[in-house]
Short mmCIF file of C-alpha atoms in Angstrom, two decimals:
data_model
loop_
_atom_site.label_atom_id
_atom_site.label_comp_id
_atom_site.label_asym_id
_atom_site.label_seq_id
_atom_site.Cartn_x
_atom_site.Cartn_y
_atom_site.Cartn_z
CA MET A 792 63.52 35.28 91.21
CA GLY A 793 63.77 38.25 88.95
CA LYS A 794 61.61 41.28 89.55
CA LYS A 795 59.63 43.69 87.43
CA VAL A 796 61.13 47.18 87.45
CA ALA A 797 60.18 50.44 85.78
CA LEU A 798 63.45 51.96 84.61
CA THR A 799 65.00 53.52 81.50
CA GLY A 800 66.97 51.66 78.84
CA ASN A 801 70.18 53.25 80.10
CA GLU A 802 69.41 51.97 83.59
CA ALA A 803 68.72 48.54 82.10
CA ALA A 804 72.17 48.61 80.48
CA ALA A 805 73.82 49.89 83.66
CA HIS A 806 72.18 47.18 85.76
CA ALA A 807 73.29 44.52 83.27
CA ILE A 808 76.86 45.81 83.57
CA ARG A 809 76.58 45.94 87.39
CA GLN A 810 75.42 42.34 87.49
CA ILE A 811 78.09 41.17 85.04
CA ASN A 812 80.58 43.06 87.25
CA PRO A 813 83.39 43.25 84.65
CA ASP A 814 87.01 43.75 85.70
CA VAL A 815 87.27 47.09 83.90
CA VAL A 816 84.96 49.72 82.46
CA ALA A 817 86.68 52.59 80.65
CA ALA A 818 84.18 55.17 79.44
CA PHE A 819 83.65 58.79 78.53
CA PRO A 820 80.22 60.41 78.86
CA ILE A 821 78.20 61.33 75.76
CA THR A 822 74.47 61.86 75.32
CA PRO A 823 72.36 59.73 75.30
CA SER A 824 74.51 56.99 76.92
CA THR A 825 75.92 59.18 79.73
CA PRO A 826 73.68 57.68 82.47
CA ILE A 827 75.32 54.28 81.91
CA PRO A 828 78.85 55.18 83.17
CA GLN A 829 77.22 57.62 85.61
CA ASN A 830 75.17 54.83 87.21
CA ILE A 831 78.16 52.48 87.16
CA ALA A 832 80.18 55.08 89.08
CA GLN A 833 77.34 55.24 91.59
CA TYR A 834 77.13 51.46 91.97
CA ILE A 835 80.88 51.30 92.56
CA ALA A 836 80.69 54.12 95.12
CA ASP A 837 77.84 52.29 96.85
CA GLY A 838 79.83 49.05 96.96
CA LYS A 839 77.43 47.23 94.64
CA MET A 840 80.13 46.27 92.14
CA ASP A 841 83.93 46.20 92.27
CA THR A 842 84.75 47.08 88.67
CA GLU A 843 87.75 49.33 88.00
CA LEU A 844 86.18 52.39 86.34
CA VAL A 845 88.71 54.27 84.20
CA THR A 846 87.52 57.83 83.60
CA VAL A 847 89.39 58.72 80.43
CA GLU A 848 89.60 61.99 78.49
CA SER A 849 87.95 60.87 75.24
CA GLU A 850 86.23 57.92 73.60
CA HIS A 851 89.38 57.15 71.64
CA SER A 852 91.09 56.75 75.00
CA ALA A 853 88.11 54.84 76.39
CA MET A 854 88.38 52.16 73.71
CA SER A 855 92.19 52.22 73.96
CA ALA A 856 92.00 51.61 77.71
CA CYS A 857 89.44 48.84 77.10
CA ILE A 858 91.83 47.21 74.62
CA GLY A 859 94.73 47.42 77.07
CA ALA A 860 92.66 45.99 79.90
CA ALA A 861 91.28 43.21 77.68
CA ALA A 862 94.75 42.34 76.38
CA GLY A 863 95.81 42.18 80.03
CA GLY A 864 93.21 39.47 80.47
CA GLY A 865 90.26 41.31 81.99
CA ARG A 866 86.57 41.16 81.18
CA VAL A 867 85.92 44.65 79.85
CA MET A 868 82.82 46.68 79.06
CA THR A 869 82.05 50.25 78.01
CA ALA A 870 79.25 52.43 76.67
CA THR A 871 78.98 55.22 74.13
CA SER A 872 76.90 56.93 71.44
CA ALA A 873 77.23 58.71 68.10
CA ASN A 874 80.28 60.98 67.87
CA GLY A 875 81.86 59.15 70.79
CA TYR A 876 81.51 55.90 68.88
CA ALA A 877 82.93 57.66 65.83
CA LEU A 878 85.92 58.85 67.82
CA MET A 879 86.53 55.21 68.83
CA TRP A 880 86.54 54.15 65.18
CA GLU A 881 90.26 53.47 64.77
CA MET A 882 90.36 51.50 68.01
CA LEU A 883 87.23 49.47 67.19
CA TYR A 884 89.19 47.79 64.40
CA ILE A 885 92.12 47.16 66.72
CA ALA A 886 89.85 45.57 69.35
CA SER A 887 88.32 43.21 66.79
CA GLY A 888 91.66 42.56 65.06
CA ALA A 889 93.22 41.62 68.39
CA ARG A 890 90.19 39.37 69.07
CA LEU A 891 89.44 40.99 72.42
CA PRO A 892 85.86 40.22 73.51
CA ILE A 893 85.01 43.69 74.80
CA VAL A 894 81.27 44.33 75.18
CA MET A 895 79.87 47.79 74.57
CA ALA A 896 76.44 49.28 75.13
CA VAL A 897 75.54 51.78 72.40
CA ALA A 898 72.63 54.16 72.85
CA ALA A 899 72.36 54.65 69.08
CA ARG A 900 72.33 58.29 68.03
CA ALA A 901 72.59 60.48 64.96
CA LEU A 902 76.01 61.70 63.88
CA SER A 903 76.53 65.43 63.50
CA GLY A 904 76.21 67.55 61.47
CA PRO A 905 74.03 69.32 61.81
CA LEU A 906 74.45 68.85 65.53
CA ASN A 907 71.85 66.43 66.82
CA ILE A 908 71.80 64.32 69.97
CA HIS A 909 68.75 62.19 69.20
CA GLY A 910 68.23 58.62 68.17
CA ASP A 911 69.05 56.99 64.85
CA HIS A 912 71.46 54.32 63.61
CA SER A 913 74.17 56.47 62.00
CA ASP A 914 76.76 55.37 64.55
CA ILE A 915 76.32 51.59 64.50
CA MET A 916 75.72 51.51 60.74
CA GLY A 917 78.87 53.54 60.15
CA GLY A 918 80.87 51.05 62.20
CA ARG A 919 79.23 47.97 60.74
CA ASP A 920 82.43 46.84 59.04
CA SER A 921 84.67 47.31 62.06
CA GLY A 922 84.50 43.58 62.79
CA TRP A 923 82.26 43.81 65.86
CA ILE A 924 79.21 41.67 66.51
CA GLU A 925 76.16 43.96 66.41
CA LEU A 926 72.98 43.15 68.35
CA VAL A 927 70.09 45.61 68.17
CA ALA A 928 67.36 45.80 70.84
CA GLU A 929 63.71 46.74 70.39
CA ASN A 930 63.12 47.81 74.01
CA SER A 931 64.71 48.07 77.46
CA GLN A 932 64.18 44.40 78.20
CA GLU A 933 66.14 43.44 75.12
CA ALA A 934 68.80 46.07 75.83
CA TYR A 935 69.33 44.39 79.20
CA ASP A 936 69.09 40.82 77.89
CA ASN A 937 71.34 41.49 74.89
CA LEU A 938 74.21 42.86 76.97
CA ILE A 939 74.17 39.80 79.23
CA GLN A 940 74.13 37.47 76.23
CA ALA A 941 76.73 39.56 74.38
CA VAL A 942 79.32 38.74 77.05
CA LYS A 943 78.82 35.05 76.52
CA ILE A 944 78.73 35.35 72.73
CA ALA A 945 81.86 37.52 72.51
CA GLU A 946 83.87 35.34 74.91
CA ASN A 947 82.99 32.06 73.19
CA LYS A 948 86.29 30.40 72.22
CA ASP A 949 85.20 30.01 68.58
CA VAL A 950 84.24 33.69 68.44
CA MET A 951 86.55 35.83 70.62
CA THR A 952 85.23 38.97 68.97
CA PRO A 953 84.00 42.22 70.53
CA ALA A 954 80.26 42.79 70.57
CA LEU A 955 78.00 45.79 70.88
CA GLY A 956 74.45 45.83 72.17
CA ALA A 957 72.65 48.78 70.62
CA PHE A 958 69.34 50.37 71.57
CA ASP A 959 67.78 53.53 70.18
CA GLY A 960 68.90 56.76 71.82
CA PHE A 961 66.08 58.43 73.77
CA ASN A 962 63.36 56.12 72.36
CA ILE A 963 64.82 53.42 74.60
CA SER A 964 67.70 54.99 76.50
CA HIS A 965 65.55 57.63 78.21
CA SER A 966 62.11 56.00 78.19
CA ILE A 967 60.88 54.30 81.33
CA GLU A 968 59.48 50.88 80.56
CA ILE A 969 58.56 47.92 82.71
CA TRP A 970 61.07 45.12 82.28
CA GLU A 971 62.28 42.15 84.23
CA MET A 972 65.57 42.35 86.10
CA GLU A 973 67.03 38.96 86.96
CA ASP A 974 68.81 38.12 90.21
CA ASP A 975 72.44 39.21 90.46
CA ASP A 976 73.75 35.72 91.18
CA LYS A 977 71.72 34.18 88.35
CA VAL A 978 73.20 36.67 85.86
CA ARG A 979 76.72 36.06 87.16
CA GLU A 980 76.17 32.34 86.93
CA PHE A 981 74.90 32.73 83.36
CA VAL A 982 77.89 34.73 82.12
CA GLY A 983 80.35 32.57 84.11
CA GLU A 984 84.05 33.16 84.64
CA TYR A 985 86.02 34.64 81.79
CA GLU A 986 89.11 32.75 80.70
CA PRO A 987 91.22 34.95 78.44
CA LEU A 988 93.25 33.20 75.75
CA PHE A 989 96.52 35.12 75.90
CA PRO A 990 96.54 37.51 78.87
CA LEU A 991 99.51 39.87 78.95
CA LEU A 992 99.55 39.75 82.74
CA LYS A 993 100.24 36.00 82.77
CA THR A 994 103.96 36.69 82.83
CA GLU A 995 105.02 33.04 82.95
CA GLU A 996 103.67 32.71 79.40
CA PRO A 997 104.75 35.95 77.73
CA VAL A 998 102.97 37.02 74.54
CA THR A 999 103.02 39.97 72.17
CA HIS A 1000 99.78 41.73 71.22
CA GLY A 1001 99.60 44.33 68.49
CA ALA A 1002 102.68 43.32 66.51
CA TRP A 1003 102.79 44.34 62.87
CA ALA A 1004 101.71 41.98 60.14
CA PRO A 1005 103.48 42.63 56.82
CA PRO A 1006 101.83 41.88 53.45
CA ASP A 1007 102.74 38.20 53.78
CA TRP A 1008 100.78 37.84 57.06
CA TYR A 1009 98.02 40.50 57.26
CA PHE A 1010 95.60 38.83 54.82
CA GLU A 1011 95.67 35.50 56.71
CA HIS A 1012 95.05 37.24 60.04
CA ARG A 1013 92.12 39.22 58.60
CA MET A 1014 90.48 36.07 57.27
CA SER A 1015 91.09 34.28 60.57
CA GLN A 1016 89.37 37.23 62.25
CA LEU A 1017 86.44 37.00 59.82
CA LYS A 1018 85.97 33.32 60.70
CA GLY A 1019 85.61 34.26 64.37
CA LEU A 1020 82.99 36.87 63.51
CA LEU A 1021 81.07 34.45 61.28
CA ASN A 1022 81.15 31.79 64.00
CA ALA A 1023 79.17 34.21 66.16
CA LYS A 1024 75.96 33.52 64.21
CA ASP A 1025 75.44 29.99 65.58
CA VAL A 1026 76.70 31.05 69.00
CA VAL A 1027 74.09 33.85 69.11
CA VAL A 1028 71.40 31.22 68.51
CA ASN A 1029 72.80 28.83 71.15
CA VAL A 1030 73.27 31.52 73.77
CA GLY A 1031 69.76 32.82 72.98
CA LYS A 1032 68.39 29.34 73.75
CA GLU A 1033 70.44 29.04 76.95
CA PHE A 1034 69.15 32.44 78.00
CA GLY A 1035 65.61 31.24 77.36
CA LYS A 1036 66.19 28.23 79.59
CA ALA A 1037 67.71 30.33 82.36
CA PHE A 1038 65.32 33.28 82.30
CA GLY A 1039 62.31 32.33 80.17
CA ARG A 1040 63.00 34.74 77.30
CA GLU A 1041 64.46 32.95 74.29
CA TYR A 1042 66.24 34.83 71.50
CA GLY A 1043 67.26 34.07 67.94
CA ILE A 1044 68.92 36.05 65.20
CA TYR A 1045 65.60 37.61 64.28
CA GLU A 1046 61.99 37.76 65.46
CA ALA A 1047 59.40 36.76 62.87
CA TYR A 1048 56.25 38.62 63.91
CA LYS A 1049 53.14 37.18 62.20
CA MET A 1050 55.34 36.14 59.31
CA ASP A 1051 53.97 32.64 58.66
CA ASP A 1052 51.50 33.64 55.93
CA ALA A 1053 52.51 37.30 55.57
CA ASP A 1054 52.20 38.88 52.12
CA TYR A 1055 53.31 42.39 53.08
CA VAL A 1056 56.46 42.49 55.15
CA ILE A 1057 58.43 45.21 56.87
CA VAL A 1058 62.04 44.50 57.82
CA ALA A 1059 63.41 46.75 60.56
CA MET A 1060 65.62 46.94 63.65
CA GLY A 1061 65.20 48.71 66.98
CA SER A 1062 62.38 50.57 68.68
CA VAL A 1063 60.35 51.14 65.49
CA CYS A 1064 59.53 47.43 65.64
CA GLY A 1065 57.24 48.07 68.63
CA THR A 1066 55.20 50.57 66.62
CA THR A 1067 55.21 48.24 63.63
CA LYS A 1068 53.88 45.32 65.69
CA ASP A 1069 50.89 47.44 66.75
CA VAL A 1070 50.23 48.32 63.10
CA VAL A 1071 50.56 44.67 62.05
CA ASP A 1072 48.03 43.70 64.74
CA SER A 1073 45.43 46.21 63.56
CA LEU A 1074 46.01 45.27 59.89
CA ARG A 1075 45.55 41.60 60.78
CA ASP A 1076 42.29 42.52 62.55
CA ASN A 1077 41.16 43.88 59.19
CA GLY A 1078 42.23 40.77 57.30
CA VAL A 1079 45.44 42.19 55.81
CA LYS A 1080 48.28 39.67 55.82
CA ALA A 1081 50.93 41.97 57.26
CA GLY A 1082 54.11 40.82 58.97
CA LEU A 1083 57.28 42.15 60.55
CA LEU A 1084 60.76 40.70 60.34
CA LYS A 1085 62.64 42.24 63.23
CA LEU A 1086 66.36 41.72 62.82
CA ARG A 1087 68.31 41.32 66.03
CA LEU A 1088 71.75 40.33 64.69
CA PHE A 1089 73.10 42.75 62.08
CA ARG A 1090 76.74 41.57 62.23
CA PRO A 1091 77.51 38.92 61.23
CA PHE A 1092 74.68 39.39 58.71
CA PRO A 1093 72.55 36.20 58.60
CA TYR A 1094 71.78 36.47 54.88
CA LYS A 1095 70.75 32.82 54.31
CA GLU A 1096 68.30 32.72 57.21
CA LEU A 1097 66.81 36.06 56.16
CA ALA A 1098 66.40 34.96 52.54
CA ASP A 1099 64.57 31.83 53.74
CA VAL A 1100 62.13 33.68 55.96
CA LEU A 1101 61.52 36.53 53.49
CA SER A 1102 61.20 34.72 50.17
CA GLY A 1103 57.54 33.85 50.83
CA ALA A 1104 56.47 37.50 50.95
CA LYS A 1105 54.73 39.27 48.06
CA ALA A 1106 56.36 42.64 48.75
CA ILE A 1107 58.94 43.83 51.27
CA ALA A 1108 59.81 47.24 52.69
CA VAL A 1109 63.11 47.66 54.52
CA LEU A 1110 63.30 50.48 57.04
CA ASP A 1111 66.74 52.05 57.53
CA ARG A 1112 67.25 54.55 60.34
CA VAL A 1113 70.07 56.20 58.39
CA SER A 1114 70.54 58.12 55.16
CA PRO A 1115 71.58 55.91 52.24
CA ALA A 1116 74.57 58.26 52.01
CA GLY A 1117 74.96 57.84 48.27
CA ALA A 1118 74.35 54.08 48.09
CA GLN A 1119 71.39 52.55 46.25
CA GLY A 1120 69.58 52.49 49.59
CA GLY A 1121 70.25 52.07 53.28
CA PRO A 1122 72.64 49.35 54.48
CA LEU A 1123 69.87 47.05 55.74
CA PHE A 1124 68.05 47.40 52.38
CA ASN A 1125 71.17 46.62 50.39
CA GLU A 1126 72.02 43.53 52.38
CA ILE A 1127 68.44 42.20 52.44
CA ARG A 1128 68.10 42.72 48.70
CA SER A 1129 71.43 41.05 48.08
CA ALA A 1130 70.38 38.11 50.29
CA LEU A 1131 67.20 37.69 48.23
CA TYR A 1132 69.04 37.66 44.89
CA ASP A 1133 69.74 33.94 45.32
CA ALA A 1134 66.22 33.08 46.50
CA ASN A 1135 63.83 31.17 44.22
CA ASN A 1136 61.15 33.75 44.81
CA ARG A 1137 62.36 37.33 44.62
CA PRO A 1138 59.66 39.69 45.89
CA PRO A 1139 59.95 43.40 45.13
CA VAL A 1140 61.90 45.20 47.86
CA ILE A 1141 61.58 48.91 48.62
CA ASN A 1142 63.44 51.05 51.10
CA TYR A 1143 62.59 53.86 53.49
CA SER A 1144 64.75 56.14 55.56
CA TYR A 1145 62.95 57.00 58.78
CA GLY A 1146 63.51 58.47 62.20
CA LEU A 1147 66.69 60.42 61.39
CA GLY A 1148 67.94 62.59 64.23
CA GLY A 1149 65.07 61.50 66.47
CA ARG A 1150 62.26 62.19 63.97
CA ASP A 1151 59.10 60.51 65.26
CA THR A 1152 57.77 57.48 63.42
CA GLN A 1153 54.10 56.91 64.20
CA PRO A 1154 51.56 54.19 63.27
CA VAL A 1155 50.26 56.42 60.45
CA HIS A 1156 53.70 56.30 58.79
CA ILE A 1157 54.04 52.54 59.17
CA ASN A 1158 50.49 52.16 57.81
CA SER A 1159 51.51 54.13 54.73
CA VAL A 1160 54.33 51.64 54.12
CA TYR A 1161 51.92 48.69 54.19
CA ASP A 1162 49.57 50.63 51.88
CA THR A 1163 52.41 51.08 49.42
CA LEU A 1164 53.30 47.37 49.60
CA LYS A 1165 49.65 46.46 48.88
CA LYS A 1166 49.66 48.82 45.91
CA ILE A 1167 52.85 47.26 44.57
CA VAL A 1168 51.30 43.78 44.73
CA GLU A 1169 48.02 44.99 43.15
CA THR A 1170 49.63 46.92 40.29
CA GLY A 1171 52.84 44.90 39.90
CA LYS A 1172 54.73 48.20 39.75
CA VAL A 1173 57.29 49.81 42.08
CA GLU A 1174 56.94 53.56 41.70
CA LYS A 1175 59.63 54.52 44.18
CA GLN A 1176 62.37 52.16 45.27
CA PHE A 1177 63.50 54.63 47.92
CA ASP A 1178 61.38 57.02 49.94
CA CYS A 1179 61.32 58.76 53.32
CA LEU A 1180 58.87 58.47 56.19
CA ASN A 1181 57.68 61.67 57.87
CA LEU A 1182 59.93 63.95 55.80
CA ARG A 1183 58.61 67.41 54.85
CA GLY A 1184 58.37 67.61 51.07
CA ALA A 1185 58.09 64.66 48.66
CA TRP A 1186 61.47 63.00 48.20
CA GLY A 1187 62.79 62.66 44.68
CA MET B 474 111.93 35.18 56.40
CA ALA B 475 113.03 32.10 58.26
CA GLU B 476 109.64 31.16 59.76
CA LYS B 477 107.00 29.10 57.94
CA LEU B 478 104.25 31.15 56.33
CA LEU B 479 101.05 29.78 57.90
CA ASP B 480 97.61 29.47 56.27
CA TRP B 481 94.73 31.62 57.48
CA ASN B 482 93.34 28.78 59.60
CA GLU B 483 96.72 28.10 61.20
CA VAL B 484 97.66 31.61 62.40
CA LEU B 485 97.29 32.39 66.09
CA ILE B 486 94.09 34.18 67.08
CA GLY B 487 94.30 38.00 67.16
CA ALA B 488 97.75 38.00 65.50
CA THR B 489 99.14 37.15 68.94
CA ILE B 490 102.78 36.14 69.11
CA LYS B 491 103.62 33.43 71.63
CA ASP B 492 107.38 33.45 71.07
CA PRO B 493 108.41 36.98 71.99
CA GLY B 494 111.59 38.16 70.33
CA ASN B 495 110.79 36.45 67.05
CA SER B 496 111.50 39.71 65.22
CA ARG B 497 115.05 38.32 65.20
CA SER B 498 113.95 35.91 62.48
CA TYR B 499 112.89 38.85 60.31
CA GLU B 500 116.09 39.72 58.46
CA THR B 501 115.86 43.41 57.79
CA GLY B 502 119.46 43.45 56.54
CA SER B 503 118.14 42.75 53.04
CA TRP B 504 116.83 46.35 52.87
CA ARG B 505 120.39 47.74 52.99
CA VAL B 506 121.87 49.86 50.21
CA GLU B 507 125.05 50.83 52.07
CA ARG B 508 126.73 48.93 54.89
CA PRO B 509 128.78 50.17 57.81
CA VAL B 510 132.30 48.68 57.81
CA TRP B 511 134.18 48.37 61.12
CA ASN B 512 137.91 48.73 61.60
CA PRO B 513 138.81 47.04 64.92
CA ASP B 514 142.37 48.45 64.81
CA GLU B 515 141.04 52.02 65.11
CA CYS B 516 138.07 51.28 67.44
CA ILE B 517 138.41 52.83 70.94
CA GLN B 518 135.42 50.83 72.32
CA CYS B 519 133.49 54.00 73.24
CA MET B 520 130.26 52.07 72.45
CA PHE B 521 128.54 55.15 71.01
CA CYS B 522 127.49 53.04 67.99
CA TRP B 523 125.96 50.41 70.29
CA VAL B 524 123.99 53.05 72.18
CA TYR B 525 122.63 54.73 69.05
CA CYS B 526 122.00 51.74 66.76
CA PRO B 527 118.17 51.62 66.29
CA ASP B 528 118.28 47.94 65.31
CA SER B 529 120.51 46.48 68.04
CA SER B 530 122.91 45.44 65.29
CA ILE B 531 126.20 46.19 67.03
CA LEU B 532 127.55 42.84 68.22
CA VAL B 533 129.05 42.79 71.69
CA ASP B 534 130.84 40.02 73.63
CA GLU B 535 130.30 39.05 77.25
CA ASN B 536 132.83 41.67 78.38
CA GLY B 537 130.86 44.46 76.75
CA LYS B 538 133.35 44.90 73.91
CA MET B 539 132.24 45.47 70.33
CA THR B 540 133.00 42.50 68.11
CA GLY B 541 131.38 43.43 64.81
CA ILE B 542 128.12 44.19 63.03
CA ASP B 543 125.01 42.01 62.64
CA TYR B 544 124.47 42.29 58.88
CA ASP B 545 121.30 40.14 59.06
CA HIS B 546 119.49 43.02 60.76
CA CYS B 547 121.52 46.21 60.07
CA LYS B 548 119.43 48.35 57.69
CA GLY B 549 122.40 50.53 56.76
CA CYS B 550 121.03 53.74 58.27
CA GLY B 551 124.56 55.05 58.99
CA ILE B 552 123.83 56.38 62.46
CA CYS B 553 126.77 54.37 63.88
CA VAL B 554 129.13 56.05 61.41
CA GLU B 555 127.75 59.48 62.36
CA GLN B 556 128.25 58.70 66.06
CA CYS B 557 131.76 57.19 65.69
CA PRO B 558 134.27 59.76 67.02
CA LYS B 559 135.91 61.37 63.97
CA LYS B 560 139.57 60.98 64.87
CA SER B 561 139.49 57.19 65.16
CA LYS B 562 137.47 56.53 61.97
CA ALA B 563 136.58 53.04 63.11
CA LEU B 564 133.32 52.96 61.10
CA THR B 565 132.59 54.06 57.54
CA MET B 566 129.91 53.35 54.94
CA LEU B 567 130.41 51.35 51.74
CA LEU B 568 127.94 50.65 48.93
CA GLU B 569 126.66 47.08 49.05
CA ALA B 570 127.44 46.87 45.33
CA ASP B 571 131.12 47.52 46.11
CA ALA B 572 131.12 44.89 48.88
CA LYS B 573 129.53 42.13 46.84
CA GLY B 574 131.56 38.93 46.51
CA LYS B 575 134.46 40.25 48.57
CA SER B 576 136.04 38.89 51.75
CA GLU B 577 135.85 40.80 55.03
CA GLU B 578 139.49 41.85 54.65
CA GLU B 579 138.98 43.08 51.08
CA ILE B 580 135.87 45.00 52.08
CA ARG B 581 137.72 46.71 54.94
CA LYS B 582 140.55 47.67 52.60
CA GLU B 583 138.09 49.01 50.03
CA ALA B 584 136.15 51.03 52.63
CA PHE B 585 139.03 52.60 54.50
CA SER B 586 141.25 53.31 51.49
CA LYS B 587 138.82 56.04 50.35
#
């Protein structure tokens, strides 16, 4: 039987990795994910796992070592944040292009500058097109559960694509919450044995990884890679069901919180969803039909499923924990709006940036979003398509 | 290229290559502007060209003796000619345009008469 524990999100991730007991972890410390490799080193020293921990000199080297170990045929995991993730950038594409199912925990953090070590989604949103599967957790329980499922999703033969399990830096990574840790043997049984497709170390069947693909080959390989990533969507659903059967917590590609008859809907990812659920509950107590669509799978982006579940709303606000960086809005906003373009009912969609660099987002801010949505439905007018939550000075 | 160009749903996952050494089927000789021409009568079998050739295009028999040049893969970089000891003059460069349509003997004559 699993047990209830009171530990941080980083410890949840570290325990998931300990229980998965991968062949190799290559990692470099960076706030706020540092406690993950730190705890792994401790578990190895204490004889609680037998993973080969490669202490490299940078995140570029961390991902490079992960790629080498995965090409060799090992089950490989790592952890990082922010600028460390950014330093991996080049190698992220090589991991996904080589179809190596590496699993990475990301304590999501703001990118400098100005220098900031706190939570937001600048890292994982910046790398959203690197070909990795991206799962985002609301709390420590999900951070733990997602990493265990990510192994099975990434290693699925129809997928064979690296996956990251993200959770908000500090909000989750450093907050102690009560969550359920499953038994070691149950977790190992769930993830099963990894059978690599083309391990370099199987010398009786020699293969080449990382060869060049000229213009008459590259395009076909990229589209073959895309198919693997897209296949992940159904696998995420299936593995989420299997996980539910094994441990009693079922997962899908999103969580529809009081969405059935919701008129006013917030779409968000990560820890802000906890705050939003509280606000939805109190609005419902007052007869306001509020709902939350919490997205769990950002890549591959499940645009059809999202359009179906959102097209019944009267007004939608998408919360992005990044700056739009010169686009019409944040990445989640743009993709949700694009998904709704083909829907029969196209409700107005507005966008907020929130929580940048660890800025607090409180119920009062989420309440203001629902107030704005109500006003849009009452007046039929969108005054501001993009706005900011808890920013000093009116944006515009 | 000699190999069949596969569709996107036929290529091997992760651009993996299961038949190592298949770069041999990629004929880089078509890139050549100039070609090295070998004169076996002057060659002292020092094998400097074989050591320095970046494309493994110096052909060698089972006794380790040079037998010619692999024009399917030689890119015409000229390193072999640079490395060939000057006195013997067993290798020299010739424009592909001047070699076109000529026999091996005619090409050798053309190259070494200059």
